[in-house]
Amino acid sequence: MTIPRNAFPAIFSNLAKASEKQQLYVLEKLFSELSESMQLKSSSRKVSPETIKNQITEDLQNQYPEIMKKAEYTEERGVHRALRWGEKVTTLQKSLIDRYLLKGDEFFVENDLFICEACGFIFLGKTSPGLCPVCKAPEKRFTKVS
Amino acid sequence: MYASRNIELCSKDCLCLFVCPTGAADTETGQIDRDLCLDGCRLCVDACPSHAIYLVMNNYPEPGVKNEELTSLMMALLERKTEQEQAARNLESAAQKPGEKKLAMALGKSLRILAEDCAREAGFMLPQSRSVRDMLKELTETVDSEKNEIISKLLREIGKVK
């Protein structure tokens, strides 16, 4: 399997987390360094919330259903789970952008955004949602975006 | 296997200190001293009234072989998530409005977490696994000397734990 160049930062930041959970802190640090060193520089290309929404919509309409179909008759439980969670989290990303476009900037300044570190679910509100509705991670796994 | 403390569950009743034969449980950091911990002893695990101590494996089994078609598809999905993450980061740095910036920051973080989940399911879950070691070795041929230095340190460290 060839690995696309842009995939490395996420592969390595994930391995850093997996090292930290085993208390392999030297490995954690090295994987983090490697992840950051391979991070692409942010370009000055103008991006709007709509652009991201379009890419996400394509995932929901085509990518997830197609991969799920391929995974259906396999025993790959991890892939099934990742696709289910990913589809839910992506649906909520899209609805968040929709709410931004509908309600405007002020609404997002007044409310806080909380992210589940386990599955990526984003919650908009005054306080964190407690249990994650997607992956059932406890409240302590939520971090506030600021 | 060595003992590890989940500090968020620890109720500081300190019964682990009563049973630990080496003093490994008694540290300033709150974590159990891995170098002093006796392999598989687990006295502290059973003594803890808060279930705050568990055993971490020294050696993990090699992950099973995954379906090749699916790992490729998960890798392709990872590529898409990363492109979207990059777009969110670009939006974040160019955003003029505070709400838009916050939205972009949240999307970027969320997309990274999705990308990481794809990475695990594309076969790179366990740091000390063969697939990760092979990938790192292959990568040395295409990256600069600075990254190569990190990779050789990584391979050395992985060699110690695998």
mmCIF file of C-alpha atoms in Angstrom:
data_model
loop_
_atom_site.group_PDB
_atom_site.id
_atom_site.type_symbol
_atom_site.label_atom_id
_atom_site.label_comp_id
_atom_site.label_asym_id
_atom_site.label_seq_id
_atom_site.Cartn_x
_atom_site.Cartn_y
_atom_site.Cartn_z
ATOM 1 C CA MET A 1 0.000 0.000 0.000
ATOM 2 C CA THR A 2 1.352 3.406 -0.896
ATOM 3 C CA ILE A 3 0.811 6.034 1.736
ATOM 4 C CA PRO A 4 -0.093 9.522 0.509
ATOM 5 C CA ARG A 5 2.328 12.150 1.753
ATOM 6 C CA ASN A 6 -0.306 14.154 3.588
ATOM 7 C CA ALA A 7 -1.391 11.127 5.651
ATOM 8 C CA PHE A 8 1.781 10.995 7.770
ATOM 9 C CA PRO A 9 1.017 13.756 10.312
ATOM 10 C CA ALA A 10 -2.190 11.997 11.439
ATOM 11 C CA ILE A 11 -0.585 8.541 11.382
ATOM 12 C CA PHE A 12 2.195 9.790 13.642
ATOM 13 C CA SER A 13 0.061 11.925 15.972
ATOM 14 C CA ASN A 14 -2.094 8.841 16.500
ATOM 15 C CA LEU A 15 0.961 6.704 17.293
ATOM 16 C CA ALA A 16 2.087 9.376 19.769
ATOM 17 C CA LYS A 17 -1.235 8.992 21.589
ATOM 18 C CA ALA A 18 -0.950 5.194 21.546
ATOM 19 C CA SER A 19 2.556 5.497 23.027
ATOM 20 C CA GLU A 20 1.366 7.863 25.746
ATOM 21 C CA LYS A 21 -1.313 5.368 26.798
ATOM 22 C CA GLN A 22 1.434 2.778 27.357
ATOM 23 C CA GLN A 23 3.521 5.350 29.238
ATOM 24 C CA LEU A 24 6.171 5.157 26.536
ATOM 25 C CA TYR A 25 6.874 8.874 26.818
ATOM 26 C CA VAL A 26 10.079 8.908 24.759
ATOM 27 C CA LEU A 27 8.216 7.284 21.885
ATOM 28 C CA GLU A 28 5.331 9.705 22.362
ATOM 29 C CA LYS A 29 7.651 12.697 22.044
ATOM 30 C CA LEU A 30 9.462 11.340 18.980
ATOM 31 C CA PHE A 31 6.229 10.488 17.167
ATOM 32 C CA SER A 32 4.878 13.977 17.956
ATOM 33 C CA GLU A 33 8.053 15.572 16.598
ATOM 34 C CA LEU A 34 7.872 13.510 13.435
ATOM 35 C CA SER A 35 4.183 14.348 13.012
ATOM 36 C CA GLU A 36 4.867 18.067 13.315
ATOM 37 C CA SER A 37 7.883 17.963 11.017
ATOM 38 C CA MET A 38 5.741 16.411 8.275
ATOM 39 C CA GLN A 39 2.850 18.822 8.729
ATOM 40 C CA LEU A 40 2.081 20.721 5.526
ATOM 41 C CA LYS A 41 2.353 24.478 5.769
ATOM 42 C CA SER A 42 -1.004 26.223 5.697
ATOM 43 C CA SER A 43 -1.465 27.825 2.323
ATOM 44 C CA SER A 44 -2.957 31.232 1.661
ATOM 45 C CA ARG A 45 -5.581 29.671 -0.566
ATOM 46 C CA LYS A 46 -8.912 31.236 0.352
ATOM 47 C CA VAL A 47 -11.215 28.724 1.994
ATOM 48 C CA SER A 48 -14.795 29.387 3.050
ATOM 49 C CA PRO A 49 -17.000 27.322 5.384
ATOM 50 C CA GLU A 50 -18.968 26.383 2.248
ATOM 51 C CA THR A 51 -15.871 24.812 0.655
ATOM 52 C CA ILE A 52 -15.376 22.535 3.649
ATOM 53 C CA LYS A 53 -19.083 21.783 3.738
ATOM 54 C CA ASN A 54 -18.943 20.610 0.115
ATOM 55 C CA GLN A 55 -16.047 18.246 0.787
ATOM 56 C CA ILE A 56 -17.821 16.854 3.851
ATOM 57 C CA THR A 57 -21.067 16.414 1.924
ATOM 58 C CA GLU A 58 -19.231 14.366 -0.698
ATOM 59 C CA ASP A 59 -17.981 12.055 2.087
ATOM 60 C CA LEU A 60 -21.494 11.608 3.424
ATOM 61 C CA GLN A 61 -23.100 11.039 0.034
ATOM 62 C CA ASN A 62 -20.486 8.797 -1.549
ATOM 63 C CA GLN A 63 -17.422 7.863 0.487
ATOM 64 C CA TYR A 64 -19.062 6.443 3.611
ATOM 65 C CA PRO A 65 -21.816 4.485 1.823
ATOM 66 C CA GLU A 66 -19.325 3.011 -0.672
ATOM 67 C CA ILE A 67 -16.769 1.900 1.899
ATOM 68 C CA MET A 68 -19.533 0.551 4.147
ATOM 69 C CA LYS A 69 -20.806 -1.537 1.269
ATOM 70 C CA LYS A 70 -17.330 -2.996 0.759
ATOM 71 C CA ALA A 71 -16.938 -3.624 4.490
ATOM 72 C CA GLU A 72 -20.346 -5.237 4.854
ATOM 73 C CA TYR A 73 -19.299 -8.817 4.194
ATOM 74 C CA THR A 74 -15.973 -8.697 5.997
ATOM 75 C CA GLU A 75 -15.201 -9.403 9.619
ATOM 76 C CA GLU A 76 -13.357 -6.113 10.079
ATOM 77 C CA ARG A 77 -15.151 -4.890 13.192
ATOM 78 C CA GLY A 78 -12.807 -1.962 13.716
ATOM 79 C CA VAL A 79 -13.522 -0.669 10.227
ATOM 80 C CA HIS A 80 -17.278 -1.030 10.743
ATOM 81 C CA ARG A 81 -17.052 0.906 14.002
ATOM 82 C CA ALA A 82 -14.780 3.609 12.541
ATOM 83 C CA LEU A 83 -17.165 4.113 9.621
ATOM 84 C CA ARG A 84 -20.272 4.342 11.828
ATOM 85 C CA TRP A 85 -18.693 6.836 14.204
ATOM 86 C CA GLY A 86 -17.052 8.717 11.355
ATOM 87 C CA GLU A 87 -20.340 9.049 9.508
ATOM 88 C CA LYS A 88 -22.104 10.375 12.627
ATOM 89 C CA VAL A 89 -19.312 12.816 13.481
ATOM 90 C CA THR A 90 -19.197 14.013 9.854
ATOM 91 C CA THR A 91 -22.988 14.492 9.774
ATOM 92 C CA LEU A 92 -22.673 16.680 12.860
ATOM 93 C CA GLN A 93 -19.760 18.631 11.327
ATOM 94 C CA LYS A 94 -22.004 19.415 8.398
ATOM 95 C CA SER A 95 -24.906 20.461 10.621
ATOM 96 C CA LEU A 96 -22.532 22.695 12.578
ATOM 97 C CA ILE A 97 -21.452 24.501 9.398
ATOM 98 C CA ASP A 98 -25.133 24.777 8.396
ATOM 99 C CA ARG A 99 -25.944 26.358 11.743
ATOM 100 C CA TYR A 100 -23.046 28.774 11.295
ATOM 101 C CA LEU A 101 -24.268 29.807 7.862
ATOM 102 C CA LEU A 102 -27.839 30.160 9.141
ATOM 103 C CA LYS A 103 -27.347 31.818 12.524
ATOM 104 C CA GLY A 104 -24.239 33.842 11.834
ATOM 105 C CA ASP A 105 -21.019 34.631 13.613
ATOM 106 C CA GLU A 106 -22.529 36.056 16.810
ATOM 107 C CA PHE A 107 -24.184 32.749 17.703
ATOM 108 C CA PHE A 108 -20.816 30.977 17.666
ATOM 109 C CA VAL A 109 -19.229 33.667 19.803
ATOM 110 C CA GLU A 110 -21.994 33.381 22.429
ATOM 111 C CA ASN A 111 -21.764 29.582 22.645
ATOM 112 C CA ASP A 112 -18.857 27.269 23.274
ATOM 113 C CA LEU A 113 -17.668 24.344 21.195
ATOM 114 C CA PHE A 114 -16.632 21.103 22.888
ATOM 115 C CA ILE A 115 -14.818 18.257 21.134
ATOM 116 C CA CYS A 116 -14.808 14.611 22.140
ATOM 117 C CA GLU A 117 -11.143 13.614 22.003
ATOM 118 C CA ALA A 118 -12.115 9.987 21.478
ATOM 119 C CA CYS A 119 -14.264 10.262 18.338
ATOM 120 C CA GLY A 120 -14.177 13.899 17.162
ATOM 121 C CA PHE A 121 -17.820 14.747 17.913
ATOM 122 C CA ILE A 122 -18.321 18.530 18.166
ATOM 123 C CA PHE A 123 -20.927 19.876 20.578
ATOM 124 C CA LEU A 124 -22.193 23.453 20.548
ATOM 125 C CA GLY A 125 -23.624 24.819 23.786
ATOM 126 C CA LYS A 126 -22.979 26.569 27.073
ATOM 127 C CA THR A 127 -21.618 23.507 28.899
ATOM 128 C CA SER A 128 -20.140 20.184 27.760
ATOM 129 C CA PRO A 129 -22.715 17.461 26.974
ATOM 130 C CA GLY A 130 -21.522 15.001 29.637
ATOM 131 C CA LEU A 131 -21.512 11.627 27.921
ATOM 132 C CA CYS A 132 -20.543 11.604 24.237
ATOM 133 C CA PRO A 133 -23.657 10.713 22.218
ATOM 134 C CA VAL A 134 -21.540 9.115 19.463
ATOM 135 C CA CYS A 135 -18.961 6.997 21.280
ATOM 136 C CA LYS A 136 -20.123 7.164 24.949
ATOM 137 C CA ALA A 137 -16.819 8.590 26.181
ATOM 138 C CA PRO A 138 -17.147 10.294 29.599
ATOM 139 C CA GLU A 139 -17.231 14.036 30.168
ATOM 140 C CA LYS A 140 -13.520 14.274 30.940
ATOM 141 C CA ARG A 141 -12.717 13.370 27.325
ATOM 142 C CA PHE A 142 -14.292 16.620 26.124
ATOM 143 C CA THR A 143 -12.112 19.679 25.556
ATOM 144 C CA LYS A 144 -13.363 23.183 25.002
ATOM 145 C CA VAL A 145 -12.241 24.931 21.824
ATOM 146 C CA SER A 146 -10.746 28.330 22.589
ATOM 147 C CA MET B 1 3.369 -6.384 32.976
ATOM 148 C CA TYR B 2 3.699 -3.297 35.123
ATOM 149 C CA ALA B 3 1.173 -1.403 37.228
ATOM 150 C CA SER B 4 -0.231 1.926 36.163
ATOM 151 C CA ARG B 5 -2.433 4.326 38.082
ATOM 152 C CA ASN B 6 -5.409 6.160 36.644
ATOM 153 C CA ILE B 7 -4.956 9.316 38.634
ATOM 154 C CA GLU B 8 -8.509 10.465 37.978
ATOM 155 C CA LEU B 9 -9.906 7.433 39.774
ATOM 156 C CA CYS B 10 -7.322 7.394 42.583
ATOM 157 C CA SER B 11 -8.979 8.312 45.906
ATOM 158 C CA LYS B 12 -5.663 8.602 47.802
ATOM 159 C CA ASP B 13 -6.554 5.872 50.291
ATOM 160 C CA CYS B 14 -3.001 4.694 49.663
ATOM 161 C CA LEU B 15 -3.576 0.992 50.296
ATOM 162 C CA CYS B 16 -1.213 0.345 47.377
ATOM 163 C CA LEU B 17 1.610 1.701 49.534
ATOM 164 C CA PHE B 18 0.854 -0.911 52.215
ATOM 165 C CA VAL B 19 1.248 -3.816 49.807
ATOM 166 C CA CYS B 20 3.891 -2.719 47.319
ATOM 167 C CA PRO B 21 7.043 -4.737 48.039
ATOM 168 C CA THR B 22 9.426 -2.331 46.314
ATOM 169 C CA GLY B 23 8.042 1.150 46.980
ATOM 170 C CA ALA B 24 7.208 1.595 43.298
ATOM 171 C CA ALA B 25 3.734 2.885 44.180
ATOM 172 C CA ASP B 26 5.100 5.790 46.222
ATOM 173 C CA THR B 27 6.106 8.599 43.871
ATOM 174 C CA GLU B 28 5.662 12.346 43.668
ATOM 175 C CA THR B 29 4.308 12.226 40.145
ATOM 176 C CA GLY B 30 1.305 10.083 41.123
ATOM 177 C CA GLN B 31 2.367 7.464 38.592
ATOM 178 C CA ILE B 32 3.828 4.110 39.612
ATOM 179 C CA ASP B 33 7.579 3.819 39.072
ATOM 180 C CA ARG B 34 7.873 1.460 36.170
ATOM 181 C CA ASP B 35 11.504 0.621 36.862
ATOM 182 C CA LEU B 36 10.754 -0.569 40.402
ATOM 183 C CA CYS B 37 7.476 -2.340 39.610
ATOM 184 C CA LEU B 38 7.686 -6.153 39.732
ATOM 185 C CA ASP B 39 6.552 -7.897 36.562
ATOM 186 C CA GLY B 40 2.984 -9.181 37.021
ATOM 187 C CA CYS B 41 2.951 -8.733 40.826
ATOM 188 C CA ARG B 42 -0.451 -6.986 40.855
ATOM 189 C CA LEU B 43 -0.712 -6.716 44.685
ATOM 190 C CA CYS B 44 -1.582 -3.013 44.368
ATOM 191 C CA VAL B 45 -4.138 -3.732 41.648
ATOM 192 C CA ASP B 46 -6.076 -6.015 43.983
ATOM 193 C CA ALA B 47 -5.598 -3.845 47.056
ATOM 194 C CA CYS B 48 -6.869 -0.615 45.520
ATOM 195 C CA PRO B 49 -10.394 0.198 46.793
ATOM 196 C CA SER B 50 -11.036 2.570 43.870
ATOM 197 C CA HIS B 51 -10.000 0.296 40.977
ATOM 198 C CA ALA B 52 -7.532 2.965 39.987
ATOM 199 C CA ILE B 53 -4.612 0.635 39.213
ATOM 200 C CA TYR B 54 -4.301 -1.671 36.241
ATOM 201 C CA LEU B 55 -1.576 -3.670 34.530
ATOM 202 C CA VAL B 56 0.014 -2.536 31.283
ATOM 203 C CA MET B 57 1.513 -5.160 29.002
ATOM 204 C CA ASN B 58 5.213 -5.177 28.197
ATOM 205 C CA ASN B 59 4.649 -6.986 24.948
ATOM 206 C CA TYR B 60 1.601 -6.646 22.792
ATOM 207 C CA PRO B 61 0.648 -9.312 20.276
ATOM 208 C CA GLU B 62 1.247 -8.489 16.617
ATOM 209 C CA PRO B 63 -2.083 -7.148 15.225
ATOM 210 C CA GLY B 64 -3.962 -9.537 12.941
ATOM 211 C CA VAL B 65 -3.713 -9.294 9.174
ATOM 212 C CA LYS B 66 -6.273 -6.865 7.821
ATOM 213 C CA ASN B 67 -8.296 -7.000 4.641
ATOM 214 C CA GLU B 68 -6.102 -5.282 2.039
ATOM 215 C CA GLU B 69 -8.866 -3.691 0.033
ATOM 216 C CA LEU B 70 -10.358 -2.134 3.146
ATOM 217 C CA THR B 71 -7.054 -0.817 4.470
ATOM 218 C CA SER B 72 -6.521 0.919 1.117
ATOM 219 C CA LEU B 73 -9.999 2.417 1.280
ATOM 220 C CA MET B 74 -9.390 3.631 4.835
ATOM 221 C CA MET B 75 -6.104 5.148 3.674
ATOM 222 C CA ALA B 76 -7.943 6.973 0.878
ATOM 223 C CA LEU B 77 -10.489 8.230 3.419
ATOM 224 C CA LEU B 78 -7.615 9.359 5.649
ATOM 225 C CA GLU B 79 -6.249 11.355 2.729
ATOM 226 C CA ARG B 80 -9.621 13.107 2.298
ATOM 227 C CA LYS B 81 -9.934 13.859 6.017
ATOM 228 C CA THR B 82 -6.443 15.370 5.968
ATOM 229 C CA GLU B 83 -7.284 17.569 2.984
ATOM 230 C CA GLN B 84 -10.348 18.795 4.853
ATOM 231 C CA GLU B 85 -8.319 19.339 8.014
ATOM 232 C CA GLN B 86 -5.886 21.416 5.972
ATOM 233 C CA ALA B 87 -8.782 23.448 4.543
ATOM 234 C CA ALA B 88 -10.088 24.044 8.075
ATOM 235 C CA ARG B 89 -6.625 25.190 9.200
ATOM 236 C CA ASN B 90 -6.425 27.564 6.246
ATOM 237 C CA LEU B 91 -9.840 28.941 7.149
ATOM 238 C CA GLU B 92 -8.693 29.326 10.753
ATOM 239 C CA SER B 93 -5.644 31.400 9.849
ATOM 240 C CA ALA B 94 -7.505 33.553 7.309
ATOM 241 C CA ALA B 95 -10.722 34.016 9.312
ATOM 242 C CA GLN B 96 -11.679 37.620 10.021
ATOM 243 C CA LYS B 97 -14.627 36.877 12.304
ATOM 244 C CA PRO B 98 -14.183 35.310 15.772
ATOM 245 C CA GLY B 99 -17.051 32.813 15.378
ATOM 246 C CA GLU B 100 -15.680 31.645 12.045
ATOM 247 C CA LYS B 101 -12.251 31.167 13.583
ATOM 248 C CA LYS B 102 -13.732 29.089 16.410
ATOM 249 C CA LEU B 103 -15.716 26.969 13.955
ATOM 250 C CA ALA B 104 -12.603 26.374 11.830
ATOM 251 C CA MET B 105 -10.523 25.429 14.850
ATOM 252 C CA ALA B 106 -13.139 22.898 16.001
ATOM 253 C CA LEU B 107 -13.463 21.399 12.525
ATOM 254 C CA GLY B 108 -9.678 21.068 12.209
ATOM 255 C CA LYS B 109 -9.401 19.217 15.511
ATOM 256 C CA SER B 110 -12.382 16.997 14.805
ATOM 257 C CA LEU B 111 -11.078 16.112 11.338
ATOM 258 C CA ARG B 112 -7.675 15.206 12.770
ATOM 259 C CA ILE B 113 -9.349 12.799 15.199
ATOM 260 C CA LEU B 114 -11.268 11.213 12.295
ATOM 261 C CA ALA B 115 -8.050 10.985 10.290
ATOM 262 C CA GLU B 116 -6.333 9.258 13.203
ATOM 263 C CA ASP B 117 -9.131 6.720 13.437
ATOM 264 C CA CYS B 118 -8.694 6.002 9.717
ATOM 265 C CA ALA B 119 -4.944 5.597 10.321
ATOM 266 C CA ARG B 120 -5.589 2.935 12.961
ATOM 267 C CA GLU B 121 -7.945 1.050 10.673
ATOM 268 C CA ALA B 122 -5.510 1.375 7.778
ATOM 269 C CA GLY B 123 -3.126 -0.784 9.815
ATOM 270 C CA PHE B 124 -1.145 1.634 11.988
ATOM 271 C CA MET B 125 -2.639 1.121 15.433
ATOM 272 C CA LEU B 126 0.185 -0.194 17.606
ATOM 273 C CA PRO B 127 3.459 1.807 17.715
ATOM 274 C CA GLN B 128 5.636 -1.288 18.151
ATOM 275 C CA SER B 129 3.927 -3.356 15.444
ATOM 276 C CA ARG B 130 5.657 -4.697 12.355
ATOM 277 C CA SER B 131 3.564 -2.541 10.009
ATOM 278 C CA VAL B 132 4.708 0.636 11.782
ATOM 279 C CA ARG B 133 8.369 -0.449 11.838
ATOM 280 C CA ASP B 134 8.300 -1.359 8.147
ATOM 281 C CA MET B 135 6.599 1.922 7.259
ATOM 282 C CA LEU B 136 9.228 3.905 9.186
ATOM 283 C CA LYS B 137 12.074 2.032 7.481
ATOM 284 C CA GLU B 138 10.591 2.706 4.070
ATOM 285 C CA LEU B 139 10.100 6.349 4.907
ATOM 286 C CA THR B 140 13.822 6.855 5.596
ATOM 287 C CA GLU B 141 14.482 6.668 1.852
ATOM 288 C CA THR B 142 12.329 9.661 0.986
ATOM 289 C CA VAL B 143 12.788 12.193 3.799
ATOM 290 C CA ASP B 144 15.496 14.688 4.753
ATOM 291 C CA SER B 145 18.248 14.120 7.323
ATOM 292 C CA GLU B 146 16.408 15.907 10.131
ATOM 293 C CA LYS B 147 13.426 13.559 9.842
ATOM 294 C CA ASN B 148 15.728 10.598 9.367
ATOM 295 C CA GLU B 149 17.335 11.350 12.682
ATOM 296 C CA ILE B 150 13.955 11.231 14.436
ATOM 297 C CA ILE B 151 13.105 8.000 12.622
ATOM 298 C CA SER B 152 16.321 6.268 13.641
ATOM 299 C CA LYS B 153 15.730 7.287 17.265
ATOM 300 C CA LEU B 154 12.184 5.952 16.981
ATOM 301 C CA LEU B 155 13.311 2.607 15.592
ATOM 302 C CA ARG B 156 15.854 2.305 18.402
ATOM 303 C CA GLU B 157 13.214 3.048 21.053
ATOM 304 C CA ILE B 158 10.704 0.666 19.487
ATOM 305 C CA GLY B 159 13.398 -2.018 19.510
ATOM 306 C CA LYS B 160 13.595 -1.669 23.287
ATOM 307 C CA VAL B 161 9.891 -2.261 23.913
ATOM 308 C CA LYS B 162 8.739 -4.664 21.254
#
